[in-house]
mmCIF file of C-alpha atoms in Angstrom:
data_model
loop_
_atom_site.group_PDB
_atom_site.id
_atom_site.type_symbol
_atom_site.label_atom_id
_atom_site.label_comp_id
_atom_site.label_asym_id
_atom_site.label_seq_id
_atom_site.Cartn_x
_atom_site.Cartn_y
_atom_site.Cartn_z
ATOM 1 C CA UNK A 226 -7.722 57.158 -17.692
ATOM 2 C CA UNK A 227 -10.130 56.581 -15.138
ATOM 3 C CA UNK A 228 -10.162 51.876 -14.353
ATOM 4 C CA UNK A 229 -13.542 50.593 -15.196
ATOM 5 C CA UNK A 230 -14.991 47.835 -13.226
ATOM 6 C CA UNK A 231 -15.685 43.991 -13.966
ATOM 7 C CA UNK A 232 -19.183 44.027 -16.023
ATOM 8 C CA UNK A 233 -20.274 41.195 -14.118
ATOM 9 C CA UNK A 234 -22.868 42.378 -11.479
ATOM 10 C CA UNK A 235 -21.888 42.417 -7.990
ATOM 11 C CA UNK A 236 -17.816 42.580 -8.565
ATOM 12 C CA UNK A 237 -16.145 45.652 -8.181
ATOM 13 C CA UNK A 238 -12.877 44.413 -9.516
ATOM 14 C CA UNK A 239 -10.863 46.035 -12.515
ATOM 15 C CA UNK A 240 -11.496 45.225 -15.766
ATOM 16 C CA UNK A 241 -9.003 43.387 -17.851
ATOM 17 C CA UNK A 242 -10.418 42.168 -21.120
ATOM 18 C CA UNK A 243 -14.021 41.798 -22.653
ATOM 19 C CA UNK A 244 -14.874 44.124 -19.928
ATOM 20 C CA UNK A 245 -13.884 41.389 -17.860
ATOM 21 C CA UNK A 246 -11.806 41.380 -14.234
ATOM 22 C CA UNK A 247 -9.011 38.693 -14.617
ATOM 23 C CA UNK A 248 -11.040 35.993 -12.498
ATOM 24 C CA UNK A 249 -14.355 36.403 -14.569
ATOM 25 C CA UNK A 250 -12.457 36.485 -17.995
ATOM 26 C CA UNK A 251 -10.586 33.180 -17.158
ATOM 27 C CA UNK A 252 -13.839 31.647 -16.377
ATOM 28 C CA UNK A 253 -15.171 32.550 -19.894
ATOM 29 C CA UNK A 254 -11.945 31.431 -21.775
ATOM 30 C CA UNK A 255 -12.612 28.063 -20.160
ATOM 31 C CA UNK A 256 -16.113 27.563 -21.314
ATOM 32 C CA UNK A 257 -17.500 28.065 -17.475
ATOM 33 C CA UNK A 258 -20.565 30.330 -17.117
ATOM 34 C CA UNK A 259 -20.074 32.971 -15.476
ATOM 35 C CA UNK A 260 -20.358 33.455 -11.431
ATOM 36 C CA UNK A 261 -19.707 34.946 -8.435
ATOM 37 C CA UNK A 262 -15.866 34.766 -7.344
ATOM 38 C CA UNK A 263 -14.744 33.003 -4.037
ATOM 39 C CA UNK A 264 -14.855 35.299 -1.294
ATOM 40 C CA UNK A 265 -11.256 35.414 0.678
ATOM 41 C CA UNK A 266 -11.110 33.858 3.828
ATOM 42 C CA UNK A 267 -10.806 36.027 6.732
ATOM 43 C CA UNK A 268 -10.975 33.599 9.637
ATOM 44 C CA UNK A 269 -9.698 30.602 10.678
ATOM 45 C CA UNK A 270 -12.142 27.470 10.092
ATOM 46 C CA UNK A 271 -11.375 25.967 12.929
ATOM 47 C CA UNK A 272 -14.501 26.275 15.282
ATOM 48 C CA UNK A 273 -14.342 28.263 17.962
ATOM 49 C CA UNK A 274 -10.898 30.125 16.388
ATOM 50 C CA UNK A 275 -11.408 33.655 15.750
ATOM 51 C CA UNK A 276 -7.852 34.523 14.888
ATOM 52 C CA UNK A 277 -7.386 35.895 11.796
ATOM 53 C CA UNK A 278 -6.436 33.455 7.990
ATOM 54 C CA UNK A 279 -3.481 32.924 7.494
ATOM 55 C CA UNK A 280 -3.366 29.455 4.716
ATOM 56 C CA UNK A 281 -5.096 26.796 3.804
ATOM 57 C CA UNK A 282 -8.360 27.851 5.569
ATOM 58 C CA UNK A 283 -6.435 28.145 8.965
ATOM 59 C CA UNK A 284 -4.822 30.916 11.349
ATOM 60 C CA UNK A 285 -1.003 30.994 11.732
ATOM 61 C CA UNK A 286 -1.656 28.708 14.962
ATOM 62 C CA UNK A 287 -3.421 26.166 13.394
ATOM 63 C CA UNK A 288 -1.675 26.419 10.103
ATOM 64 C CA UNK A 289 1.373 25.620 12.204
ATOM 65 C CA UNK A 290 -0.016 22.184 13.645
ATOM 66 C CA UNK A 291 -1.362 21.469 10.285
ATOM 67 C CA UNK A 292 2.584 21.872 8.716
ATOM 68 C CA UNK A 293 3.706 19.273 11.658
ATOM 69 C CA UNK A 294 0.982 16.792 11.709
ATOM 70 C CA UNK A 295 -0.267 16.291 8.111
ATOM 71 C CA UNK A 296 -3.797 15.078 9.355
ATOM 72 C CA UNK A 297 -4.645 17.362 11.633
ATOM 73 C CA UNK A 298 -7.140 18.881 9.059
ATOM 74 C CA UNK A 299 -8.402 15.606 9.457
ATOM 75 C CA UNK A 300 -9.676 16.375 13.159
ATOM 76 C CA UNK A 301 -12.668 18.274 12.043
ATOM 77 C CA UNK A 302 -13.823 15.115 10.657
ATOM 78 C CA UNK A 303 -14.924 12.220 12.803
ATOM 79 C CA UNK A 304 -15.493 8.555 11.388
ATOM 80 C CA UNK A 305 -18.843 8.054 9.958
ATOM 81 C CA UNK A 306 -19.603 4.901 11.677
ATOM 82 C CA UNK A 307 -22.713 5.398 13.917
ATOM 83 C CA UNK A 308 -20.683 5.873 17.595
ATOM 84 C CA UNK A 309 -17.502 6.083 16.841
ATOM 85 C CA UNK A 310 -15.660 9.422 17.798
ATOM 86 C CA UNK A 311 -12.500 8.662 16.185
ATOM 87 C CA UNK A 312 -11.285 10.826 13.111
ATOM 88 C CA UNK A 313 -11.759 9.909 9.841
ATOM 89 C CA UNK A 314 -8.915 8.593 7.704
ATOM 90 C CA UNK A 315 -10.298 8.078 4.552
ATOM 91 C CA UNK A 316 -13.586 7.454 3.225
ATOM 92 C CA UNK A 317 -15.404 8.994 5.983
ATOM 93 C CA UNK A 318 -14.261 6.278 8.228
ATOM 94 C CA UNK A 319 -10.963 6.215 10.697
ATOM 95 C CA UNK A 320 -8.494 3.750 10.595
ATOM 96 C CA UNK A 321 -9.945 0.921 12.813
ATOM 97 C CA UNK A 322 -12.980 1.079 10.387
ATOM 98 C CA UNK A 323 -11.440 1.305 7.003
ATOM 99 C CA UNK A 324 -8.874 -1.187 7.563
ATOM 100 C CA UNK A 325 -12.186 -4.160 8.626
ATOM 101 C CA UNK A 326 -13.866 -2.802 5.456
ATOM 102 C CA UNK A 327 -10.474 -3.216 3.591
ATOM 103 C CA UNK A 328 -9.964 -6.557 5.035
ATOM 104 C CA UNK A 329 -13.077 -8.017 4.788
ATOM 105 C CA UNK A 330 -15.879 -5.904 3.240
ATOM 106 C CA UNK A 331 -18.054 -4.770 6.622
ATOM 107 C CA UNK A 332 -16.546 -1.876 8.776
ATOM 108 C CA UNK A 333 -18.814 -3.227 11.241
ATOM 109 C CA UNK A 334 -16.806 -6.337 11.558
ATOM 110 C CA UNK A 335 -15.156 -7.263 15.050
ATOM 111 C CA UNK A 336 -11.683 -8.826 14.647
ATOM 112 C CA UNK A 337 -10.620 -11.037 16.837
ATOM 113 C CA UNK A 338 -7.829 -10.220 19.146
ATOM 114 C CA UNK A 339 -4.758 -12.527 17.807
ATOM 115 C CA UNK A 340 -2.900 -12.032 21.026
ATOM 116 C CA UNK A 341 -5.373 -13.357 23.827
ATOM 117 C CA UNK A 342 -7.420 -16.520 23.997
ATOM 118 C CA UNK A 343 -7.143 -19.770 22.191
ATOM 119 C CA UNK A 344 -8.712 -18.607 18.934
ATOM 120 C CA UNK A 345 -4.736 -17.845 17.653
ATOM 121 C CA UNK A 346 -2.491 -18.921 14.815
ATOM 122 C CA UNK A 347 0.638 -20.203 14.816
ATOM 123 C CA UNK A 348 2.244 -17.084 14.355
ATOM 124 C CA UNK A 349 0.425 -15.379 17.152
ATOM 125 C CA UNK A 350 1.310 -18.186 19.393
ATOM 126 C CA UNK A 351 5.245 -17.002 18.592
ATOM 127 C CA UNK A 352 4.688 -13.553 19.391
ATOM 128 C CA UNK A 353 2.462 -14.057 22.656
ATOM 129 C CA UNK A 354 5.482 -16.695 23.868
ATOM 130 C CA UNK A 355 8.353 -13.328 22.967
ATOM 131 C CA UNK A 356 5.962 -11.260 24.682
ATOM 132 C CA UNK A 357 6.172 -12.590 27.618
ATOM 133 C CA UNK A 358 9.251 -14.248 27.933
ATOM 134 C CA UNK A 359 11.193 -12.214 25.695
ATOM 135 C CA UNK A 360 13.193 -12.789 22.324
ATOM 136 C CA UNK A 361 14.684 -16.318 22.088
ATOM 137 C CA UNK A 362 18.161 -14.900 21.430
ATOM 138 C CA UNK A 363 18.356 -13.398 25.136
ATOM 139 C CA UNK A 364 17.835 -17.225 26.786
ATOM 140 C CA UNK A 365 20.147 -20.166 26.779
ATOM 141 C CA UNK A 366 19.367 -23.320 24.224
ATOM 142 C CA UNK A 367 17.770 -26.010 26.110
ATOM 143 C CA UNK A 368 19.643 -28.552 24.380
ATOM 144 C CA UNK A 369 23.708 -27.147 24.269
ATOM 145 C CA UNK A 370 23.082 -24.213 26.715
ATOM 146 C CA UNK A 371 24.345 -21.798 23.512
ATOM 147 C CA UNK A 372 22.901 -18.720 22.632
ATOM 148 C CA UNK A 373 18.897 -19.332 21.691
ATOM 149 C CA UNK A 374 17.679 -17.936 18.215
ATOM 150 C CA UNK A 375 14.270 -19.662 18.023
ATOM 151 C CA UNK A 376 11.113 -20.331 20.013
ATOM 152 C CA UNK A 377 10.819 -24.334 19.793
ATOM 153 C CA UNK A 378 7.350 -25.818 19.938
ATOM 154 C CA UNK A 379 7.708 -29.235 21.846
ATOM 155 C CA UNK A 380 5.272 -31.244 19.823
ATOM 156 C CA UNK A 381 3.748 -32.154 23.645
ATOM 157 C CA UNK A 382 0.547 -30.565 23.860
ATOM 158 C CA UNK A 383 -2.425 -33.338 23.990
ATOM 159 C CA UNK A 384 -4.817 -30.629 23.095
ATOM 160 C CA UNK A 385 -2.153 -29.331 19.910
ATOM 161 C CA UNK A 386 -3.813 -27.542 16.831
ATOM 162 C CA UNK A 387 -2.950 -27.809 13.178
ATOM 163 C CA UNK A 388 -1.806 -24.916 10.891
ATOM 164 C CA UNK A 389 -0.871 -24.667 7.196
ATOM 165 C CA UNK A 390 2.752 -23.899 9.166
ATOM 166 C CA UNK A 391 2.495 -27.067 11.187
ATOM 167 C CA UNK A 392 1.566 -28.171 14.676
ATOM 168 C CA UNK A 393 1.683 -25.984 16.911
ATOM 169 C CA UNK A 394 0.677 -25.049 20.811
ATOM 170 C CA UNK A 395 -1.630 -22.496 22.600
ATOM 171 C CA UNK A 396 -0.134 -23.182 25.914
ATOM 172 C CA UNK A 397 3.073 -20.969 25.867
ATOM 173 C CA UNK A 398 4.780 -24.150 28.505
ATOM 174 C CA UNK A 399 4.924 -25.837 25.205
ATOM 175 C CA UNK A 400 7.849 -23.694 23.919
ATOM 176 C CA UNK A 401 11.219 -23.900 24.601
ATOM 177 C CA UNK A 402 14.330 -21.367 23.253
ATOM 178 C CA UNK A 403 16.884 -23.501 20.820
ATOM 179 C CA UNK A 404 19.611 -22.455 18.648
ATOM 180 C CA UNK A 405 19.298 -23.019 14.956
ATOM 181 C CA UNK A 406 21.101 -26.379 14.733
ATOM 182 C CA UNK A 407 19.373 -27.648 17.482
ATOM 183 C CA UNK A 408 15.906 -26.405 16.354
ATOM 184 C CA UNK A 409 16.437 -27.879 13.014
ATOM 185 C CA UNK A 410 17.459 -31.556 14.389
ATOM 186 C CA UNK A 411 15.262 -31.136 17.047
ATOM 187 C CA UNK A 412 12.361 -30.726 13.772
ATOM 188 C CA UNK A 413 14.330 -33.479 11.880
ATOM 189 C CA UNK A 414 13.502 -35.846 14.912
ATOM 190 C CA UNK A 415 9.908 -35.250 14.300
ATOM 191 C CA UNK A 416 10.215 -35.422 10.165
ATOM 192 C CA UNK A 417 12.009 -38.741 10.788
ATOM 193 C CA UNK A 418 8.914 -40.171 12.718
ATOM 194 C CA UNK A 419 6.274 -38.738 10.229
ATOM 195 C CA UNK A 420 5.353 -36.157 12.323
ATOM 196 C CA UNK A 421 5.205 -32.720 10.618
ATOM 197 C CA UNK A 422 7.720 -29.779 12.221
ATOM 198 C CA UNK A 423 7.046 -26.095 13.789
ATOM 199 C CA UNK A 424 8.409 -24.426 11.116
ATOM 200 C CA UNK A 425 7.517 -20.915 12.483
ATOM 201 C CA UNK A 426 10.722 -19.471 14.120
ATOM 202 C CA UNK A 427 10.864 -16.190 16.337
#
């Protein structure tokens, strides 16, 4: 018994059911009209690659990079900011972008740089003083010459700036490395003459 074909113009595959290839009878048991099947892919879609598919839409190559770096599928994109050449993450836009729409609502948004300058937090102030001098922990307390644990701010700074965390310095002279006990009565000095304590430790 000789096969007959699909019924539905153009396709040459067997027929299965309702004179029907497999494909075009599962699109009519889901309520889908009919149409024309998805032609394999027989090159990679990488431009510029001319080696043959292999999966996903890429050549044994590129599906290779694609297994070990889960974006890289992502490199045929770039962010649709207007200049920006970096790939896009999500929503069209890469990961500098998304994260200032995240943040604040305008991927066009320039954040300012919390380690440089004097527009700084507290907390940036305590990682620019471990970047360049190091953790506290590999110095010497200024006050009992133990092991250090914390960078001290030394309430001294005529030019000081206020935080929800406290006082605190831009000038990185203004910090000194203390031990815990030290750092707290050090803090409990300044509590005791109603001033108000660094309480951000690094």
């Amino acid at each position: 018994m000789t096969d007959r074909t699909c019924c539905f113009p153009g396709c040459d595959r067997s027929s299965r059911a309702s004179g029907l290839c497999r494909s075009h009878y599962q699109q009519k048991s889901r309520g889908r009209d009919l149409g024309p099947l998805r032609q394999p892919t027989v090159q990679c879609r990488v431009s510029g690659c001319k080696d043959p598919h292999l999966a996903l839409g890429y050549c044994n190559r590129h599906y290779v990079q694609c297994k070990n770096v889960p974006r890289i599928a992502k490199t045929l994109r770039f962010c649709s900011i207007g200049g920006c050449e970096r790939t896009a993450y999500v929503n069209g836009m890469c990961t500098k972008h998304f994260q200032r729409f995240k943040q604040h609502g305008d991927p066009h948004k320039v954040l300012v740089r919390m380690g440089s300058g004097d527009d700084v937090g507290n907390s940036a102030v305590h990682g620019r003083v471990k970047a360049l001098r190091g953790p506290a922990r590999d110095h010497e307390c200024v006050d009992c010459g133990r092991q250090a644990a914390h960078w001290s701010y030394d309430h001294a700074d005529p030019n000081e700036k206020q935080s929800p965390d406290g006082p605190y310095s831009t000038n990185t002279d203004h910090y000194h490395a203390r031990c815990v006990p030290c750092h707290k009565i050090f803090d409990l000095a300044y509590i005791a003459a109603g001033l108000q304590p660094d309480v951000v430790s690094h």
